Amino acid sequence: MTGVGAEDDIPLSERKTVTDFCYLLDKSKQLFNGLRDLPQYGHKQWQSYFGRTFDVYTKLWKFQQQHRQVLDNRYGLKRWQIGEVASKIGQLYYHYYLRTSETSYLNEAFSFYSAIRQRSYYYQVNKEDRPELVVKKLRYYARYIVVCLLLNKMDLVKVLVKELSEEIEDYTQRFNTEDQLEWNLVLQEVAAFVEADPVIVLNDENAVVITSNRLQEGGVPQLEQGMVVGQLTLSDALVVGNCNNQVKFSELTVDMFRMLQALEREPVNLATQMTKPGTLEPSEKPAKRENPHKYLLYKPTFSQLYSFLSASFKELPANSVLLVYLSATGVFPTGHTDYEGPYDFGGVLTNTNRDVINGETVQKRSQAQKEMHCLHPGDLYPFTRKPLFVIVDSSNSSAYKNFSNLFGQPLVCLLSPTVYPKSMQDQSQRGSLFTLFLYSPLMAFLSVCGLSSMRQGLWEKALEFLHRVYGDIGQMITRSHTIDQAFLQFYGDEFLRLLLIRFVFCSATLRLHKLFRESRSFPESYPQLPKQDTVESSLLQRHILELAAMLEVQNLFYDNTLSLDDY
């Protein structure tokens, strides 16, 4: 206590107020730190702990509001300390979003982070000679930026990056710290992340228009009456990013960032309802889960990846689908054997960080052995006992076309091209073209046509046209007499339906594009799609040429009135 005069002069009630506040503050820190020890996978273990932590922070937040004057006078409560509590609540909401995939909690995190900035809670920190307090402020900025990125508030992101840059400059000038390079790297990463989209949309005033690619109401072709499709629901998704040199920010690569949005509905904007932070009600769950639950795994080791897979598989509800998205560097087989099984084609790389001894990466004893830091197709076999939907974006994605469906459950693998034209390869750092098609087909289409900007009016016209094309692709899938039933089993779920439709659009586009000459430059699938009914359909080719004409890039595509085999 920092009261003036002897402690005995402080009224008992005020002394109790300070004691209660200290208890709540200590309890909240203790519970918050305990969150780190919770297992990251599994739905059940964490919920009661999160509930207790929210309860304590609710009490703490309301307590400091009700007793601010006493805490100012008797405890010496600083504004940055209130900011620290608000920042922790923002973090709790963000982690609740990560645990549940419910985007409404992102808005709640944004509400608290926004209030900290608007009320200048951290303003006085720079006047104190304590570098650790400034670091708290910098970390708050970094977290706020992540939430804004996820909510597509790009204009605000740019403002925050500028403020963070000034804060870092001030911090490094005042304190001779060793983490200067790390903070500058954070700035570089977020700047590269913001610039990653290959196409910008401009309005009439030449200002950038922010486009969202989350699932919107009416954004998916409806099921036709009487259509027989599966009743499966996408329940869980593992989104894995392990690409070397891809732009990333806060353990999210560009590919992961795009895929997680492709697996979410447009969030309900609660910011208008929350005029001021102070209500913490995560226990009021939505009646129906709007989004599949996601695990975001940045550069996981094989054992981490397998643990998450196993936990997800174990808790998968009946009639549900597990989606595994792998954006990773390819691992190729070292030699050929007489028998080629599910471990002989290579796969995708997992993280090798754990296998370092005295700074040296442990080498394999023999080149004939299999790469141990690799997720082979065979590693996924145990999980095909339940419906499994796999997307592989890798230079060795074709390893996964050698799959076997051992248990007769619905199983589909969507596989990226393994080779891109030279002119496209220099774009890979800003995210894969294949994932871009699954996230925003129009942006990907413009990108392969070399267009980097577009007027808002034309963008909206092209989107409207694409929506009609999606309807036709949907009919191609559901009306084909030769399509594998697995595709129809997954078609009942809106997220998977959209991914399948976008995959077909991507395949058809690249087949018609003059730069994509090799079969390795086309996406593939397991089981194979009937090409004549889908990716090589003359109706779909005509649509692509119409879209190209609308955008004045038809010279980049083969005209489908000629045989593609002639080239």
XYZ file of C-alpha atoms in Angstrom:
567
model
C 0.000 0.000 0.000
C 1.206 3.478 -0.781
C -1.121 5.500 1.416
C 0.097 8.823 2.846
C 0.912 8.714 6.534
C 0.749 5.760 8.849
C -1.014 2.629 7.699
C -3.214 2.813 10.830
C -4.861 5.961 9.430
C -6.346 3.996 6.530
C -9.978 3.077 7.176
C -10.570 -0.627 7.591
C -12.975 -0.807 4.643
C -10.393 0.742 2.309
C -7.684 -1.575 3.587
C -10.010 -4.535 2.872
C -10.621 -3.186 -0.649
C -6.882 -3.164 -1.352
C -6.437 -6.650 0.169
C -9.295 -8.053 -1.928
C -7.873 -6.436 -5.063
C -4.415 -7.915 -4.405
C -5.968 -11.347 -3.873
C -7.907 -11.166 -7.150
C -4.855 -9.870 -9.013
C -2.626 -12.700 -7.720
C -5.323 -15.314 -8.386
C -5.861 -14.057 -11.927
C -2.120 -14.172 -12.723
C -1.849 -17.650 -11.255
C -4.773 -18.960 -13.324
C -3.596 -17.186 -16.479
C -0.099 -18.673 -16.186
C -1.689 -22.084 -15.648
C -3.278 -21.906 -19.115
C 0.150 -22.656 -20.595
C 0.160 -26.069 -18.902
C -3.179 -27.175 -20.359
C -2.987 -29.687 -23.212
C -3.551 -27.875 -26.511
C -5.589 -30.709 -27.957
C -8.777 -32.287 -26.730
C -11.998 -30.355 -26.115
C -12.942 -31.327 -22.608
C -9.983 -30.768 -20.276
C -9.633 -27.017 -20.784
C -13.209 -25.747 -20.584
C -13.668 -25.766 -16.809
C -10.228 -24.187 -16.291
C -10.993 -21.447 -18.820
C -14.329 -20.862 -17.074
C -12.626 -20.328 -13.702
C -10.080 -17.984 -15.258
C -12.806 -15.916 -16.937
C -14.729 -15.732 -13.650
C -11.746 -14.305 -11.774
C -10.972 -11.771 -14.523
C -14.634 -10.699 -14.614
C -14.528 -10.053 -10.860
C -11.151 -8.282 -11.122
C -12.313 -6.035 -13.965
C -15.549 -5.046 -12.219
C -13.769 -4.631 -8.879
C -11.248 -2.115 -10.223
C -14.089 -0.200 -11.920
C -16.136 0.000 -8.701
C -13.221 0.888 -6.395
C -10.990 2.941 -8.710
C -10.643 5.933 -6.369
C -9.643 3.863 -3.345
C -7.201 1.810 -5.449
C -5.700 5.004 -6.909
C -5.211 6.588 -3.477
C -4.317 3.608 -1.318
C -2.771 1.099 -3.756
C -1.283 3.509 -6.279
C -3.017 1.792 -9.192
C -1.416 2.829 -12.473
C -3.237 3.081 -15.792
C -0.827 0.608 -17.371
C -1.897 -1.937 -14.735
C -5.522 -1.549 -15.822
C -4.275 -1.913 -19.397
C -2.478 -5.101 -18.417
C -5.704 -6.618 -17.050
C -7.619 -5.577 -20.197
C -4.825 -7.033 -22.359
C -5.031 -10.363 -20.501
C -8.812 -10.431 -21.054
C -8.202 -9.779 -24.763
C -5.756 -12.687 -24.788
C -8.298 -14.924 -23.046
C -10.886 -14.162 -25.724
C -8.339 -14.757 -28.485
C -7.384 -18.129 -26.991
C -11.063 -18.941 -26.598
C -11.399 -18.298 -30.334
C -8.435 -20.614 -31.015
C -10.003 -23.321 -28.849
C -13.533 -23.053 -30.271
C -13.058 -21.491 -33.763
C -16.027 -19.216 -32.994
C -15.184 -15.911 -34.657
C -17.481 -13.893 -32.369
C -14.783 -14.220 -29.686
C -12.335 -12.471 -32.025
C -14.639 -9.462 -31.951
C -14.616 -9.556 -28.158
C -10.809 -9.664 -28.104
C -10.790 -6.744 -30.534
C -13.152 -4.808 -28.254
C -10.748 -5.022 -25.293
C -7.602 -4.355 -27.343
C -9.302 -1.382 -28.982
C -10.317 0.074 -25.594
C -6.706 -0.112 -24.359
C -5.594 2.063 -27.258
C -8.542 4.457 -27.140
C -8.124 5.041 -23.408
C -4.316 5.298 -23.629
C -3.833 2.791 -20.791
C -0.184 2.242 -21.790
C 0.563 5.910 -22.474
C 2.560 6.537 -19.255
C 4.731 3.423 -19.693
C 7.296 5.281 -21.816
C 7.921 7.771 -18.986
C 8.990 5.024 -16.589
C 12.531 3.734 -16.681
C 11.459 0.088 -16.917
C 12.134 -1.706 -20.212
C 10.005 -4.716 -19.180
C 6.914 -2.465 -19.110
C 7.643 -1.188 -22.615
C 7.939 -4.821 -23.784
C 4.431 -5.462 -22.386
C 3.217 -2.565 -24.537
C 4.990 -3.903 -27.647
C 3.538 -7.373 -27.092
C 0.081 -5.862 -26.748
C 0.531 -4.202 -30.148
C 1.662 -7.470 -31.753
C -1.374 -9.322 -30.359
C -3.747 -6.549 -31.397
C -2.348 -6.713 -34.943
C -2.946 -10.498 -35.141
C -6.606 -10.053 -34.142
C -7.037 -7.220 -36.669
C -5.496 -9.376 -39.411
C -7.921 -12.195 -38.624
C -10.827 -9.738 -38.752
C -9.533 -8.261 -42.050
C -9.219 -4.785 -40.515
C -6.306 -3.995 -42.829
C -6.576 -0.207 -42.602
C -6.228 -0.404 -38.831
C -3.375 -2.912 -39.161
C -1.382 -0.343 -41.154
C -1.978 2.318 -38.493
C -0.970 -0.084 -35.703
C 2.175 -1.164 -37.570
C 3.214 2.490 -37.891
C 2.609 3.056 -34.148
C 4.461 -0.159 -33.266
C 7.379 0.925 -35.444
C 7.608 4.240 -33.565
C 7.348 2.449 -30.208
C 10.151 0.032 -31.169
C 12.375 2.906 -32.292
C 11.788 4.748 -29.006
C 12.378 1.534 -27.015
C 15.673 0.690 -28.735
C 16.980 4.251 -28.425
C 16.212 4.508 -24.698
C 17.295 1.039 -23.637
C 20.358 -0.774 -24.885
C 18.508 -4.063 -25.330
C 19.393 -7.351 -26.993
C 15.941 -7.898 -28.488
C 16.099 -5.020 -30.967
C 16.605 -7.371 -33.938
C 13.703 -9.558 -32.837
C 11.297 -6.616 -32.733
C 12.479 -5.349 -36.100
C 11.851 -8.851 -37.474
C 8.288 -8.692 -36.111
C 7.789 -5.460 -38.075
C 9.203 -6.986 -41.262
C 7.017 -10.074 -40.891
C 3.768 -8.171 -40.452
C 4.636 -5.777 -43.312
C 5.260 -8.761 -45.632
C 2.047 -10.428 -44.409
C -0.053 -7.341 -45.198
C 1.455 -7.209 -48.706
C 1.011 -10.943 -49.383
C -2.238 -10.745 -51.384
C -1.249 -10.662 -55.069
C -4.283 -8.587 -56.119
C -5.817 -5.416 -54.681
C -9.341 -4.148 -55.325
C -9.714 -0.382 -55.781
C -12.804 1.803 -55.511
C -13.495 4.944 -57.576
C -11.316 7.035 -55.227
C -8.396 4.595 -55.746
C -8.636 3.452 -52.128
C -8.079 -0.236 -51.392
C -11.314 -2.164 -50.760
C -11.014 -4.904 -48.125
C -12.546 -8.155 -49.323
C -13.468 -11.041 -47.045
C -13.182 -14.666 -48.106
C -14.963 -16.307 -45.210
C -18.113 -18.254 -45.970
C -21.013 -15.838 -46.388
C -24.765 -16.388 -46.330
C -25.772 -17.558 -49.795
C -22.133 -18.033 -50.820
C -22.491 -21.769 -51.520
C -24.709 -23.369 -54.184
C -27.744 -24.853 -52.482
C -28.497 -28.563 -52.608
C -31.120 -29.340 -55.208
C -34.347 -30.935 -54.038
C -34.151 -34.712 -54.017
C -30.344 -34.681 -54.368
C -28.812 -37.675 -52.605
C -25.685 -36.538 -50.763
C -24.046 -37.506 -47.497
C -25.222 -36.149 -44.148
C -21.651 -35.682 -42.893
C -20.548 -32.501 -41.120
C -17.049 -31.056 -41.058
C -16.303 -31.094 -37.343
C -12.526 -30.846 -36.916
C -9.683 -29.490 -39.028
C -5.912 -29.660 -38.599
C -4.300 -26.749 -40.443
C -0.561 -27.439 -40.736
C 2.040 -25.011 -42.077
C 5.647 -26.119 -42.594
C 6.816 -24.385 -45.771
C 10.347 -23.071 -45.824
C 10.628 -19.318 -46.411
C 6.908 -18.594 -46.608
C 5.740 -15.271 -45.182
C 4.437 -15.752 -41.636
C 3.395 -13.732 -38.623
C 2.854 -15.011 -35.102
C 3.049 -18.704 -35.997
C 0.634 -18.311 -38.916
C 1.942 -18.760 -42.444
C 0.036 -17.079 -45.285
C -1.292 -20.491 -46.400
C -2.518 -21.313 -42.878
C -4.104 -17.863 -42.581
C -5.977 -18.345 -45.864
C -7.126 -21.878 -45.104
C -8.402 -21.037 -41.623
C -10.584 -18.292 -43.161
C -11.838 -20.703 -45.829
C -13.077 -22.857 -42.915
C -14.981 -20.073 -41.127
C -18.234 -18.234 -41.608
C -18.295 -14.456 -41.706
C -18.322 -13.408 -38.024
C -21.278 -11.673 -36.429
C -20.054 -8.213 -35.530
C -20.450 -7.935 -31.765
C -18.336 -4.776 -31.582
C -21.464 -2.649 -31.990
C -23.079 -4.387 -29.022
C -20.029 -4.031 -26.807
C -19.716 -0.299 -26.351
C -17.307 -0.851 -23.482
C -15.424 -3.887 -22.255
C -16.629 -5.330 -19.024
C -18.788 -8.307 -19.873
C -17.144 -11.684 -20.034
C -19.646 -14.313 -21.066
C -17.846 -17.050 -23.032
C -19.898 -19.646 -21.184
C -22.879 -18.600 -23.322
C -21.992 -20.830 -26.230
C -23.734 -20.461 -29.598
C -26.624 -22.922 -29.890
C -24.984 -24.577 -32.888
C -21.311 -24.620 -33.728
C -20.974 -22.338 -36.722
C -17.427 -23.303 -37.669
C -15.471 -26.544 -37.602
C -13.060 -26.702 -34.708
C -9.490 -26.024 -35.887
C -6.016 -26.791 -34.640
C -3.410 -24.410 -36.098
C -0.041 -26.169 -36.149
C 2.970 -24.130 -37.225
C 5.987 -26.324 -37.994
C 4.920 -29.231 -35.741
C 7.197 -32.193 -35.133
C 5.915 -35.580 -36.275
C 5.005 -36.548 -32.706
C 3.100 -33.278 -32.136
C 1.205 -33.708 -35.394
C 0.347 -37.319 -34.550
C -0.811 -36.361 -31.050
C -3.186 -33.746 -32.443
C -4.418 -36.136 -35.143
C -5.084 -38.838 -32.564
C -6.896 -36.485 -30.172
C -9.030 -35.076 -32.974
C -9.819 -38.564 -34.281
C -10.734 -39.784 -30.798
C -13.184 -36.939 -30.134
C -14.746 -36.815 -33.605
C -18.549 -36.989 -33.188
C -20.666 -39.455 -35.147
C -21.331 -38.551 -38.802
C -18.489 -36.045 -38.712
C -15.464 -35.407 -40.892
C -11.855 -34.721 -39.961
C -10.075 -32.423 -42.421
C -6.260 -32.440 -42.600
C -4.670 -29.551 -44.492
C -0.931 -29.882 -45.102
C 1.021 -26.938 -46.507
C 4.566 -28.233 -46.315
C 7.861 -28.803 -48.079
C 7.944 -32.093 -50.002
C 10.066 -35.064 -48.923
C 11.002 -37.310 -51.833
C 11.867 -41.031 -51.702
C 15.580 -41.848 -51.620
C 15.430 -44.999 -53.712
C 13.113 -47.492 -55.392
C 12.229 -50.900 -54.035
C 10.574 -53.857 -55.740
C 7.440 -53.270 -53.698
C 6.124 -49.718 -53.479
C 3.898 -49.236 -50.460
C 2.477 -46.222 -48.592
C 5.910 -45.395 -47.132
C 7.863 -45.531 -50.411
C 6.658 -42.335 -52.104
C 7.859 -39.808 -49.543
C 5.398 -37.227 -48.219
C 5.641 -33.843 -46.540
C 8.161 -32.528 -44.058
C 7.549 -32.223 -40.339
C 9.744 -30.196 -38.010
C 13.173 -31.580 -37.085
C 13.968 -29.104 -34.295
C 13.897 -31.706 -31.560
C 16.663 -33.787 -33.121
C 19.524 -31.421 -32.469
C 22.450 -32.469 -30.271
C 25.095 -29.893 -29.371
C 23.883 -27.666 -32.186
C 24.299 -30.414 -34.786
C 21.353 -31.979 -36.563
C 21.525 -35.736 -36.130
C 22.190 -37.332 -39.519
C 20.489 -40.504 -40.661
C 22.696 -43.527 -40.286
C 21.929 -44.778 -43.739
C 20.494 -43.128 -46.816
C 18.484 -46.293 -47.436
C 16.342 -45.616 -44.378
C 13.089 -43.714 -44.618
C 13.029 -40.011 -43.715
C 11.779 -40.025 -40.125
C 10.664 -36.376 -40.181
C 8.075 -36.998 -42.847
C 4.332 -37.504 -42.825
C 3.908 -40.373 -45.276
C 0.533 -41.333 -46.794
C 0.737 -44.521 -44.696
C 0.841 -42.430 -41.510
C -2.736 -41.318 -42.212
C -4.095 -44.844 -42.790
C -5.194 -45.405 -39.153
C -7.351 -42.262 -39.354
C -9.254 -43.477 -42.442
C -11.425 -45.514 -40.043
C -13.588 -42.361 -39.945
C -14.492 -39.943 -42.767
C -11.287 -38.119 -43.769
C -10.816 -35.159 -46.117
C -7.181 -34.379 -46.929
C -5.721 -31.333 -48.724
C -2.006 -31.450 -49.541
C -0.242 -28.348 -50.878
C 3.338 -29.465 -51.486
C 5.991 -30.146 -54.093
C 5.414 -33.855 -53.345
C 1.619 -33.802 -52.996
C 1.425 -36.577 -55.610
C 2.706 -39.043 -52.976
C -0.827 -38.939 -51.527
C -2.505 -40.162 -54.703
C -1.070 -43.591 -53.787
C -3.622 -43.863 -51.011
C -5.679 -46.940 -50.204
C -9.103 -46.772 -48.638
C -8.764 -49.730 -46.297
C -11.910 -49.234 -44.213
C -14.507 -48.201 -46.785
C -15.171 -44.859 -45.080
C -15.511 -41.686 -47.204
C -12.005 -40.492 -48.128
C -10.921 -37.715 -50.509
C -7.484 -36.156 -51.071
C -7.159 -32.861 -52.986
C -3.575 -32.488 -54.204
C -1.765 -29.391 -55.435
C 0.317 -29.176 -58.600
C 3.896 -30.263 -57.893
C 5.505 -28.023 -60.536
C 4.578 -24.431 -61.427
C 5.653 -22.416 -64.483
C 8.863 -20.463 -63.817
C 7.044 -17.118 -63.851
C 4.808 -18.324 -60.989
C 7.531 -19.777 -58.768
C 8.830 -16.447 -57.465
C 5.371 -15.825 -55.938
C 5.515 -18.896 -53.675
C 6.927 -16.939 -50.714
C 3.652 -14.981 -50.602
C 1.615 -18.176 -50.423
C 0.800 -21.097 -52.687
C -1.334 -20.598 -55.808
C -3.284 -23.800 -55.071
C -4.312 -22.651 -51.579
C -5.119 -19.216 -53.012
C -7.631 -20.890 -55.365
C -9.260 -22.690 -52.404
C -9.398 -19.394 -50.458
C -10.271 -16.834 -53.153
C -10.673 -18.305 -56.658
C -11.107 -14.886 -58.278
C -7.923 -13.511 -56.704
C -6.063 -16.648 -57.829
C -7.505 -16.357 -61.358
C -6.361 -12.730 -61.604
C -2.961 -13.701 -60.230
C -2.310 -16.389 -62.881
C -3.348 -13.818 -65.487
C -0.755 -11.352 -64.206
C -3.313 -8.796 -62.971
C -2.378 -7.115 -59.698
C -5.301 -4.704 -59.270
C -8.930 -4.410 -60.273
C -11.768 -1.904 -60.030
C -14.403 -2.723 -57.437
C -17.250 -2.709 -59.985
C -15.570 -5.257 -62.233
C -14.518 -7.365 -59.214
C -18.131 -7.579 -58.023
C -19.369 -8.369 -61.542
C -16.773 -11.172 -61.847
C -17.727 -12.523 -58.392
C -21.371 -12.648 -59.413
C -20.435 -14.513 -62.596
C -18.284 -16.958 -60.605
C -21.172 -17.686 -58.267
C -23.213 -18.864 -61.272
C -20.235 -20.970 -62.429
C -20.111 -22.592 -58.969
C -23.742 -23.648 -59.415
C -22.879 -25.356 -62.707
C -19.823 -27.080 -61.198
C -22.017 -28.322 -58.342
C -24.404 -29.876 -60.856
C -21.483 -31.494 -62.719
C -20.361 -33.155 -59.481
C -23.796 -34.339 -58.358
C -25.116 -35.409 -61.767
C -22.065 -37.357 -62.925
C -22.803 -41.077 -63.289
C -19.155 -42.083 -62.926
C -18.007 -39.948 -59.967
C -16.726 -41.753 -56.876
C -19.348 -41.766 -54.098
C -16.836 -40.300 -51.622
C -17.191 -36.863 -53.277
C -20.970 -37.000 -52.847
C -20.621 -38.142 -49.228
C -18.727 -34.905 -48.441
C -20.859 -32.686 -50.674
C -23.571 -32.241 -48.021
C -21.294 -30.054 -45.848
C -21.139 -26.411 -46.990
C -17.419 -25.914 -46.326
C -16.416 -29.135 -48.094
C -18.844 -28.450 -50.949
C -17.202 -25.074 -51.573
C -13.695 -26.567 -51.392
C -14.638 -29.271 -53.935
C -16.182 -26.700 -56.297
C -13.154 -24.388 -56.016
C -10.837 -27.346 -56.608
C -12.644 -28.201 -59.865
C -12.529 -24.531 -60.944
C -8.784 -24.383 -60.180
C -8.109 -27.603 -62.135
C -10.110 -26.445 -65.159
C -8.466 -22.994 -65.166
C -4.906 -24.341 -65.081
C -5.667 -26.918 -67.791
C -6.758 -24.136 -70.149
C -3.978 -21.677 -69.243
C -1.192 -21.557 -71.819
C 1.607 -21.332 -69.239
C 0.617 -24.602 -67.559
C 1.980 -27.148 -70.044
C 2.932 -30.147 -67.885
C 0.542 -32.615 -66.292
C 2.502 -32.088 -63.037
C 1.238 -28.487 -63.107
C -2.370 -29.626 -62.687
C -4.025 -30.489 -59.370
C -4.945 -34.143 -58.829
C -7.257 -35.971 -56.491
C -7.722 -39.338 -54.834
C -10.013 -40.863 -55.944
C -9.734 -39.342 -59.408
C -12.540 -37.138 -60.658
C -14.169 -38.105 -63.968
C -12.403 -35.479 -66.095
C -14.943 -35.204 -68.932
C -17.742 -34.557 -66.422
C -15.814 -31.997 -64.349
C -12.382 -30.445 -64.913
C -12.419 -30.914 -68.702
C -16.124 -30.201 -69.195
C -16.745 -28.093 -72.306
C -19.347 -26.022 -70.399
C -16.813 -25.179 -67.669
C -14.140 -24.353 -70.271
C -16.591 -22.002 -71.940
C -17.239 -20.293 -68.569
C -13.504 -19.801 -67.981
C -13.086 -18.234 -71.423
C -16.062 -15.945 -70.704
C -14.455 -14.850 -67.425
C -11.135 -14.301 -69.229
C -12.926 -12.181 -71.863
C -14.631 -10.148 -69.130
C -11.161 -9.410 -67.701
C -9.600 -8.950 -71.175
C -7.058 -11.759 -70.745
C -8.535 -14.362 -73.123
C -5.235 -14.492 -75.076
C -3.677 -16.335 -72.066
C -6.002 -19.334 -72.508
C -6.467 -22.034 -75.132
C -9.771 -21.682 -76.911
C -11.754 -24.810 -76.090
C -13.057 -25.075 -79.638
C -9.616 -26.510 -80.446
C -8.341 -29.805 -79.109
C -6.006 -29.323 -76.158
C -3.979 -32.277 -77.434
C -2.960 -30.227 -80.469
C -0.574 -28.207 -78.336
